[in-house]
Amino acid sequence: MQELKRFPTLQADIAAAANEALERFRDDKPTNSKEAPNPAVPAIDRYNDYHFRRIGSNVSAYINMVCDTLRNSVPKAVVYCQVREAKRSLLNHFYTQIGRREKEQLGAMLDEDPQLMERRTQLAKRLELYKSARDEIDSVAWK
């Protein structure tokens, strides 16, 4: 198979498994046969060419299935890794660019109403005052 030549280890493993399965099939078939084997007939003659072709067809179908799976899976995995890395790089670049901007530039990017931004600033200052007062009261109350 042309596709398997790129994966010599996989090719060798598949060939070894196929040979082992054929040997096991050859050994098991005479023992599982309903009719008693004739010792005068060689084992190779007990099987006709159809059995070996069928085995070869099954092994070939399995190899083709594995090749198709690899052919479909590997490019998807490569694209996934590329997209993931591009996303990470893009996010880092975005955070760096946004982090450099001033408060006014960020507000302009949000295209928010200036009065609403001013109200938010006032509420944030008031919240800080409340927190400061709470901390001061807590420090006096526990002494």
JSON list of C-alpha atoms in Angstrom, two decimals:
[
{"chain": "A", "resi": 1, "resn": "MET", "atom": "CA", "xyz": [0.00, 0.00, 0.00]},
{"chain": "A", "resi": 2, "resn": "GLN", "atom": "CA", "xyz": [1.38, 3.38, -1.01]},
{"chain": "A", "resi": 3, "resn": "GLU", "atom": "CA", "xyz": [-0.17, 5.13, 2.01]},
{"chain": "A", "resi": 4, "resn": "LEU", "atom": "CA", "xyz": [1.51, 2.79, 4.48]},
{"chain": "A", "resi": 5, "resn": "LYS", "atom": "CA", "xyz": [5.00, 3.38, 3.09]},
{"chain": "A", "resi": 6, "resn": "ARG", "atom": "CA", "xyz": [5.05, 6.64, 5.05]},
{"chain": "A", "resi": 7, "resn": "PHE", "atom": "CA", "xyz": [4.50, 4.66, 8.26]},
{"chain": "A", "resi": 8, "resn": "PRO", "atom": "CA", "xyz": [6.97, 1.76, 8.18]},
{"chain": "A", "resi": 9, "resn": "THR", "atom": "CA", "xyz": [6.44, 0.75, 11.81]},
{"chain": "A", "resi": 10, "resn": "LEU", "atom": "CA", "xyz": [2.68, 0.63, 11.36]},
{"chain": "A", "resi": 11, "resn": "GLN", "atom": "CA", "xyz": [3.11, -1.30, 8.12]},
{"chain": "A", "resi": 12, "resn": "ALA", "atom": "CA", "xyz": [5.32, -3.87, 9.87]},
{"chain": "A", "resi": 13, "resn": "ASP", "atom": "CA", "xyz": [2.89, -4.21, 12.79]},
{"chain": "A", "resi": 14, "resn": "ILE", "atom": "CA", "xyz": [-0.08, -4.70, 10.47]},
{"chain": "A", "resi": 15, "resn": "ALA", "atom": "CA", "xyz": [1.81, -7.26, 8.41]},
{"chain": "A", "resi": 16, "resn": "ALA", "atom": "CA", "xyz": [2.86, -9.14, 11.55]},
{"chain": "A", "resi": 17, "resn": "ALA", "atom": "CA", "xyz": [-0.71, -9.13, 12.88]},
{"chain": "A", "resi": 18, "resn": "ALA", "atom": "CA", "xyz": [-2.04, -10.32, 9.52]},
{"chain": "A", "resi": 19, "resn": "ASN", "atom": "CA", "xyz": [0.51, -13.13, 9.35]},
{"chain": "A", "resi": 20, "resn": "GLU", "atom": "CA", "xyz": [-0.25, -14.15, 12.93]},
{"chain": "A", "resi": 21, "resn": "ALA", "atom": "CA", "xyz": [-3.99, -14.16, 12.19]},
{"chain": "A", "resi": 22, "resn": "LEU", "atom": "CA", "xyz": [-3.45, -16.25, 9.05]},
{"chain": "A", "resi": 23, "resn": "GLU", "atom": "CA", "xyz": [-1.29, -18.73, 10.96]},
{"chain": "A", "resi": 24, "resn": "ARG", "atom": "CA", "xyz": [-3.86, -18.96, 13.75]},
{"chain": "A", "resi": 25, "resn": "PHE", "atom": "CA", "xyz": [-6.64, -19.40, 11.18]},
{"chain": "A", "resi": 26, "resn": "ARG", "atom": "CA", "xyz": [-4.67, -22.12, 9.42]},
{"chain": "A", "resi": 27, "resn": "ASP", "atom": "CA", "xyz": [-4.00, -23.94, 12.70]},
{"chain": "A", "resi": 28, "resn": "ASP", "atom": "CA", "xyz": [-7.51, -23.56, 14.13]},
{"chain": "A", "resi": 29, "resn": "LYS", "atom": "CA", "xyz": [-9.45, -24.42, 11.00]},
{"chain": "A", "resi": 30, "resn": "PRO", "atom": "CA", "xyz": [-8.42, -28.11, 10.78]},
{"chain": "A", "resi": 31, "resn": "THR", "atom": "CA", "xyz": [-9.14, -28.63, 14.48]},
{"chain": "A", "resi": 32, "resn": "ASN", "atom": "CA", "xyz": [-12.55, -26.97, 14.26]},
{"chain": "A", "resi": 33, "resn": "SER", "atom": "CA", "xyz": [-13.56, -28.72, 11.06]},
{"chain": "A", "resi": 34, "resn": "LYS", "atom": "CA", "xyz": [-16.60, -31.02, 11.25]},
{"chain": "A", "resi": 35, "resn": "GLU", "atom": "CA", "xyz": [-14.96, -33.63, 9.11]},
{"chain": "A", "resi": 36, "resn": "ALA", "atom": "CA", "xyz": [-11.83, -35.36, 10.24]},
{"chain": "A", "resi": 37, "resn": "PRO", "atom": "CA", "xyz": [-8.78, -34.15, 8.35]},
{"chain": "A", "resi": 38, "resn": "ASN", "atom": "CA", "xyz": [-7.25, -36.60, 5.99]},
{"chain": "A", "resi": 39, "resn": "PRO", "atom": "CA", "xyz": [-3.57, -36.92, 6.93]},
{"chain": "A", "resi": 40, "resn": "ALA", "atom": "CA", "xyz": [-2.74, -37.99, 3.39]},
{"chain": "A", "resi": 41, "resn": "VAL", "atom": "CA", "xyz": [-3.83, -34.58, 2.03]},
{"chain": "A", "resi": 42, "resn": "PRO", "atom": "CA", "xyz": [-1.39, -31.72, 2.75]},
{"chain": "A", "resi": 43, "resn": "ALA", "atom": "CA", "xyz": [-2.77, -28.86, 4.89]},
{"chain": "A", "resi": 44, "resn": "ILE", "atom": "CA", "xyz": [-2.39, -26.34, 2.05]},
{"chain": "A", "resi": 45, "resn": "ASP", "atom": "CA", "xyz": [-4.67, -28.42, -0.16]},
{"chain": "A", "resi": 46, "resn": "ARG", "atom": "CA", "xyz": [-7.42, -28.49, 2.46]},
{"chain": "A", "resi": 47, "resn": "TYR", "atom": "CA", "xyz": [-8.10, -24.83, 1.78]},
{"chain": "A", "resi": 48, "resn": "ASN", "atom": "CA", "xyz": [-9.06, -23.62, -1.56]},
{"chain": "A", "resi": 49, "resn": "ASP", "atom": "CA", "xyz": [-7.97, -20.38, -3.12]},
{"chain": "A", "resi": 50, "resn": "TYR", "atom": "CA", "xyz": [-11.28, -18.74, -2.13]},
{"chain": "A", "resi": 51, "resn": "HIS", "atom": "CA", "xyz": [-10.44, -18.84, 1.59]},
{"chain": "A", "resi": 52, "resn": "PHE", "atom": "CA", "xyz": [-7.07, -17.19, 1.09]},
{"chain": "A", "resi": 53, "resn": "ARG", "atom": "CA", "xyz": [-8.54, -14.55, -1.20]},
{"chain": "A", "resi": 54, "resn": "ARG", "atom": "CA", "xyz": [-11.23, -13.83, 1.36]},
{"chain": "A", "resi": 55, "resn": "ILE", "atom": "CA", "xyz": [-8.65, -13.46, 4.12]},
{"chain": "A", "resi": 56, "resn": "GLY", "atom": "CA", "xyz": [-6.56, -11.20, 1.89]},
{"chain": "A", "resi": 57, "resn": "SER", "atom": "CA", "xyz": [-9.66, -9.17, 1.06]},
{"chain": "A", "resi": 58, "resn": "ASN", "atom": "CA", "xyz": [-10.49, -8.73, 4.75]},
{"chain": "A", "resi": 59, "resn": "VAL", "atom": "CA", "xyz": [-6.94, -7.71, 5.62]},
{"chain": "A", "resi": 60, "resn": "SER", "atom": "CA", "xyz": [-6.86, -5.31, 2.67]},
{"chain": "A", "resi": 61, "resn": "ALA", "atom": "CA", "xyz": [-10.21, -3.79, 3.72]},
{"chain": "A", "resi": 62, "resn": "TYR", "atom": "CA", "xyz": [-8.89, -3.32, 7.25]},
{"chain": "A", "resi": 63, "resn": "ILE", "atom": "CA", "xyz": [-5.70, -1.66, 6.00]},
{"chain": "A", "resi": 64, "resn": "ASN", "atom": "CA", "xyz": [-7.75, 0.63, 3.76]},
{"chain": "A", "resi": 65, "resn": "MET", "atom": "CA", "xyz": [-9.98, 1.55, 6.70]},
{"chain": "A", "resi": 66, "resn": "VAL", "atom": "CA", "xyz": [-6.95, 2.39, 8.86]},
{"chain": "A", "resi": 67, "resn": "CYS", "atom": "CA", "xyz": [-5.44, 4.44, 6.03]},
{"chain": "A", "resi": 68, "resn": "ASP", "atom": "CA", "xyz": [-8.71, 6.32, 5.49]},
{"chain": "A", "resi": 69, "resn": "THR", "atom": "CA", "xyz": [-8.94, 7.05, 9.20]},
{"chain": "A", "resi": 70, "resn": "LEU", "atom": "CA", "xyz": [-5.37, 8.35, 9.25]},
{"chain": "A", "resi": 71, "resn": "ARG", "atom": "CA", "xyz": [-5.94, 10.32, 6.06]},
{"chain": "A", "resi": 72, "resn": "ASN", "atom": "CA", "xyz": [-8.96, 12.03, 7.65]},
{"chain": "A", "resi": 73, "resn": "SER", "atom": "CA", "xyz": [-7.69, 12.40, 11.21]},
{"chain": "A", "resi": 74, "resn": "VAL", "atom": "CA", "xyz": [-4.17, 13.73, 10.73]},
{"chain": "A", "resi": 75, "resn": "PRO", "atom": "CA", "xyz": [-5.10, 16.87, 8.74]},
{"chain": "A", "resi": 76, "resn": "LYS", "atom": "CA", "xyz": [-7.89, 17.64, 11.22]},
{"chain": "A", "resi": 77, "resn": "ALA", "atom": "CA", "xyz": [-5.45, 17.36, 14.11]},
{"chain": "A", "resi": 78, "resn": "VAL", "atom": "CA", "xyz": [-2.92, 19.59, 12.36]},
{"chain": "A", "resi": 79, "resn": "VAL", "atom": "CA", "xyz": [-5.55, 22.25, 11.61]},
{"chain": "A", "resi": 80, "resn": "TYR", "atom": "CA", "xyz": [-6.83, 22.07, 15.19]},
{"chain": "A", "resi": 81, "resn": "CYS", "atom": "CA", "xyz": [-3.31, 22.66, 16.55]},
{"chain": "A", "resi": 82, "resn": "GLN", "atom": "CA", "xyz": [-2.77, 25.55, 14.14]},
{"chain": "A", "resi": 83, "resn": "VAL", "atom": "CA", "xyz": [-6.09, 27.19, 15.02]},
{"chain": "A", "resi": 84, "resn": "ARG", "atom": "CA", "xyz": [-5.49, 26.76, 18.74]},
{"chain": "A", "resi": 85, "resn": "GLU", "atom": "CA", "xyz": [-2.05, 28.36, 18.48]},
{"chain": "A", "resi": 86, "resn": "ALA", "atom": "CA", "xyz": [-3.37, 31.19, 16.30]},
{"chain": "A", "resi": 87, "resn": "LYS", "atom": "CA", "xyz": [-6.15, 31.83, 18.81]},
{"chain": "A", "resi": 88, "resn": "ARG", "atom": "CA", "xyz": [-3.69, 31.96, 21.70]},
{"chain": "A", "resi": 89, "resn": "SER", "atom": "CA", "xyz": [-1.39, 34.29, 19.78]},
{"chain": "A", "resi": 90, "resn": "LEU", "atom": "CA", "xyz": [-4.27, 36.53, 18.71]},
{"chain": "A", "resi": 91, "resn": "LEU", "atom": "CA", "xyz": [-5.61, 36.76, 22.26]},
{"chain": "A", "resi": 92, "resn": "ASN", "atom": "CA", "xyz": [-2.18, 37.65, 23.64]},
{"chain": "A", "resi": 93, "resn": "HIS", "atom": "CA", "xyz": [-1.78, 40.34, 20.98]},
{"chain": "A", "resi": 94, "resn": "PHE", "atom": "CA", "xyz": [-5.28, 41.66, 21.69]},
{"chain": "A", "resi": 95, "resn": "TYR", "atom": "CA", "xyz": [-4.68, 41.82, 25.46]},
{"chain": "A", "resi": 96, "resn": "THR", "atom": "CA", "xyz": [-1.39, 43.61, 24.91]},
{"chain": "A", "resi": 97, "resn": "GLN", "atom": "CA", "xyz": [-2.93, 46.17, 22.56]},
{"chain": "A", "resi": 98, "resn": "ILE", "atom": "CA", "xyz": [-5.97, 46.79, 24.77]},
{"chain": "A", "resi": 99, "resn": "GLY", "atom": "CA", "xyz": [-3.89, 46.96, 27.93]},
{"chain": "A", "resi": 100, "resn": "ARG", "atom": "CA", "xyz": [-1.84, 49.85, 26.51]},
{"chain": "A", "resi": 101, "resn": "ARG", "atom": "CA", "xyz": [-4.86, 52.06, 25.93]},
{"chain": "A", "resi": 102, "resn": "GLU", "atom": "CA", "xyz": [-5.87, 54.85, 28.25]},
{"chain": "A", "resi": 103, "resn": "LYS", "atom": "CA", "xyz": [-9.21, 55.04, 30.03]},
{"chain": "A", "resi": 104, "resn": "GLU", "atom": "CA", "xyz": [-10.59, 57.54, 27.53]},
{"chain": "A", "resi": 105, "resn": "GLN", "atom": "CA", "xyz": [-9.59, 55.38, 24.56]},
{"chain": "A", "resi": 106, "resn": "LEU", "atom": "CA", "xyz": [-11.24, 52.35, 26.13]},
{"chain": "A", "resi": 107, "resn": "GLY", "atom": "CA", "xyz": [-14.40, 54.37, 26.71]},
{"chain": "A", "resi": 108, "resn": "ALA", "atom": "CA", "xyz": [-14.35, 55.51, 23.09]},
{"chain": "A", "resi": 109, "resn": "MET", "atom": "CA", "xyz": [-13.94, 51.89, 21.97]},
{"chain": "A", "resi": 110, "resn": "LEU", "atom": "CA", "xyz": [-17.04, 50.95, 23.92]},
{"chain": "A", "resi": 111, "resn": "ASP", "atom": "CA", "xyz": [-18.89, 53.87, 22.33]},
{"chain": "A", "resi": 112, "resn": "GLU", "atom": "CA", "xyz": [-20.61, 54.47, 25.64]},
{"chain": "A", "resi": 113, "resn": "ASP", "atom": "CA", "xyz": [-22.61, 57.50, 26.72]},
{"chain": "A", "resi": 114, "resn": "PRO", "atom": "CA", "xyz": [-20.26, 59.99, 28.48]},
{"chain": "A", "resi": 115, "resn": "GLN", "atom": "CA", "xyz": [-22.83, 60.67, 31.21]},
{"chain": "A", "resi": 116, "resn": "LEU", "atom": "CA", "xyz": [-23.10, 56.98, 31.98]},
{"chain": "A", "resi": 117, "resn": "MET", "atom": "CA", "xyz": [-19.30, 56.72, 32.16]},
{"chain": "A", "resi": 118, "resn": "GLU", "atom": "CA", "xyz": [-19.19, 59.68, 34.56]},
{"chain": "A", "resi": 119, "resn": "ARG", "atom": "CA", "xyz": [-21.90, 58.11, 36.76]},
{"chain": "A", "resi": 120, "resn": "ARG", "atom": "CA", "xyz": [-19.94, 54.85, 36.87]},
{"chain": "A", "resi": 121, "resn": "THR", "atom": "CA", "xyz": [-16.81, 56.75, 37.95]},
{"chain": "A", "resi": 122, "resn": "GLN", "atom": "CA", "xyz": [-18.71, 58.54, 40.72]},
{"chain": "A", "resi": 123, "resn": "LEU", "atom": "CA", "xyz": [-20.22, 55.28, 41.96]},
{"chain": "A", "resi": 124, "resn": "ALA", "atom": "CA", "xyz": [-16.79, 53.63, 41.96]},
{"chain": "A", "resi": 125, "resn": "LYS", "atom": "CA", "xyz": [-15.40, 56.49, 44.08]},
{"chain": "A", "resi": 126, "resn": "ARG", "atom": "CA", "xyz": [-18.35, 56.25, 46.47]},
{"chain": "A", "resi": 127, "resn": "LEU", "atom": "CA", "xyz": [-17.84, 52.49, 46.78]},
{"chain": "A", "resi": 128, "resn": "GLU", "atom": "CA", "xyz": [-14.18, 53.05, 47.67]},
{"chain": "A", "resi": 129, "resn": "LEU", "atom": "CA", "xyz": [-15.23, 55.55, 50.36]},
{"chain": "A", "resi": 130, "resn": "TYR", "atom": "CA", "xyz": [-17.70, 53.04, 51.82]},
{"chain": "A", "resi": 131, "resn": "LYS", "atom": "CA", "xyz": [-15.05, 50.31, 51.87]},
{"chain": "A", "resi": 132, "resn": "SER", "atom": "CA", "xyz": [-12.57, 52.64, 53.52]},
{"chain": "A", "resi": 133, "resn": "ALA", "atom": "CA", "xyz": [-15.14, 53.64, 56.15]},
{"chain": "A", "resi": 134, "resn": "ARG", "atom": "CA", "xyz": [-16.03, 49.99, 56.80]},
{"chain": "A", "resi": 135, "resn": "ASP", "atom": "CA", "xyz": [-12.36, 49.06, 57.26]},
{"chain": "A", "resi": 136, "resn": "GLU", "atom": "CA", "xyz": [-11.84, 51.97, 59.66]},
{"chain": "A", "resi": 137, "resn": "ILE", "atom": "CA", "xyz": [-14.95, 51.07, 61.70]},
{"chain": "A", "resi": 138, "resn": "ASP", "atom": "CA", "xyz": [-13.87, 47.41, 61.82]},
{"chain": "A", "resi": 139, "resn": "SER", "atom": "CA", "xyz": [-10.38, 48.35, 63.03]},
{"chain": "A", "resi": 140, "resn": "VAL", "atom": "CA", "xyz": [-11.80, 50.50, 65.88]},
{"chain": "A", "resi": 141, "resn": "ALA", "atom": "CA", "xyz": [-14.56, 48.07, 66.83]},
{"chain": "A", "resi": 142, "resn": "TRP", "atom": "CA", "xyz": [-12.22, 45.12, 67.36]},
{"chain": "A", "resi": 143, "resn": "LYS", "atom": "CA", "xyz": [-9.67, 46.89, 69.57]}
]
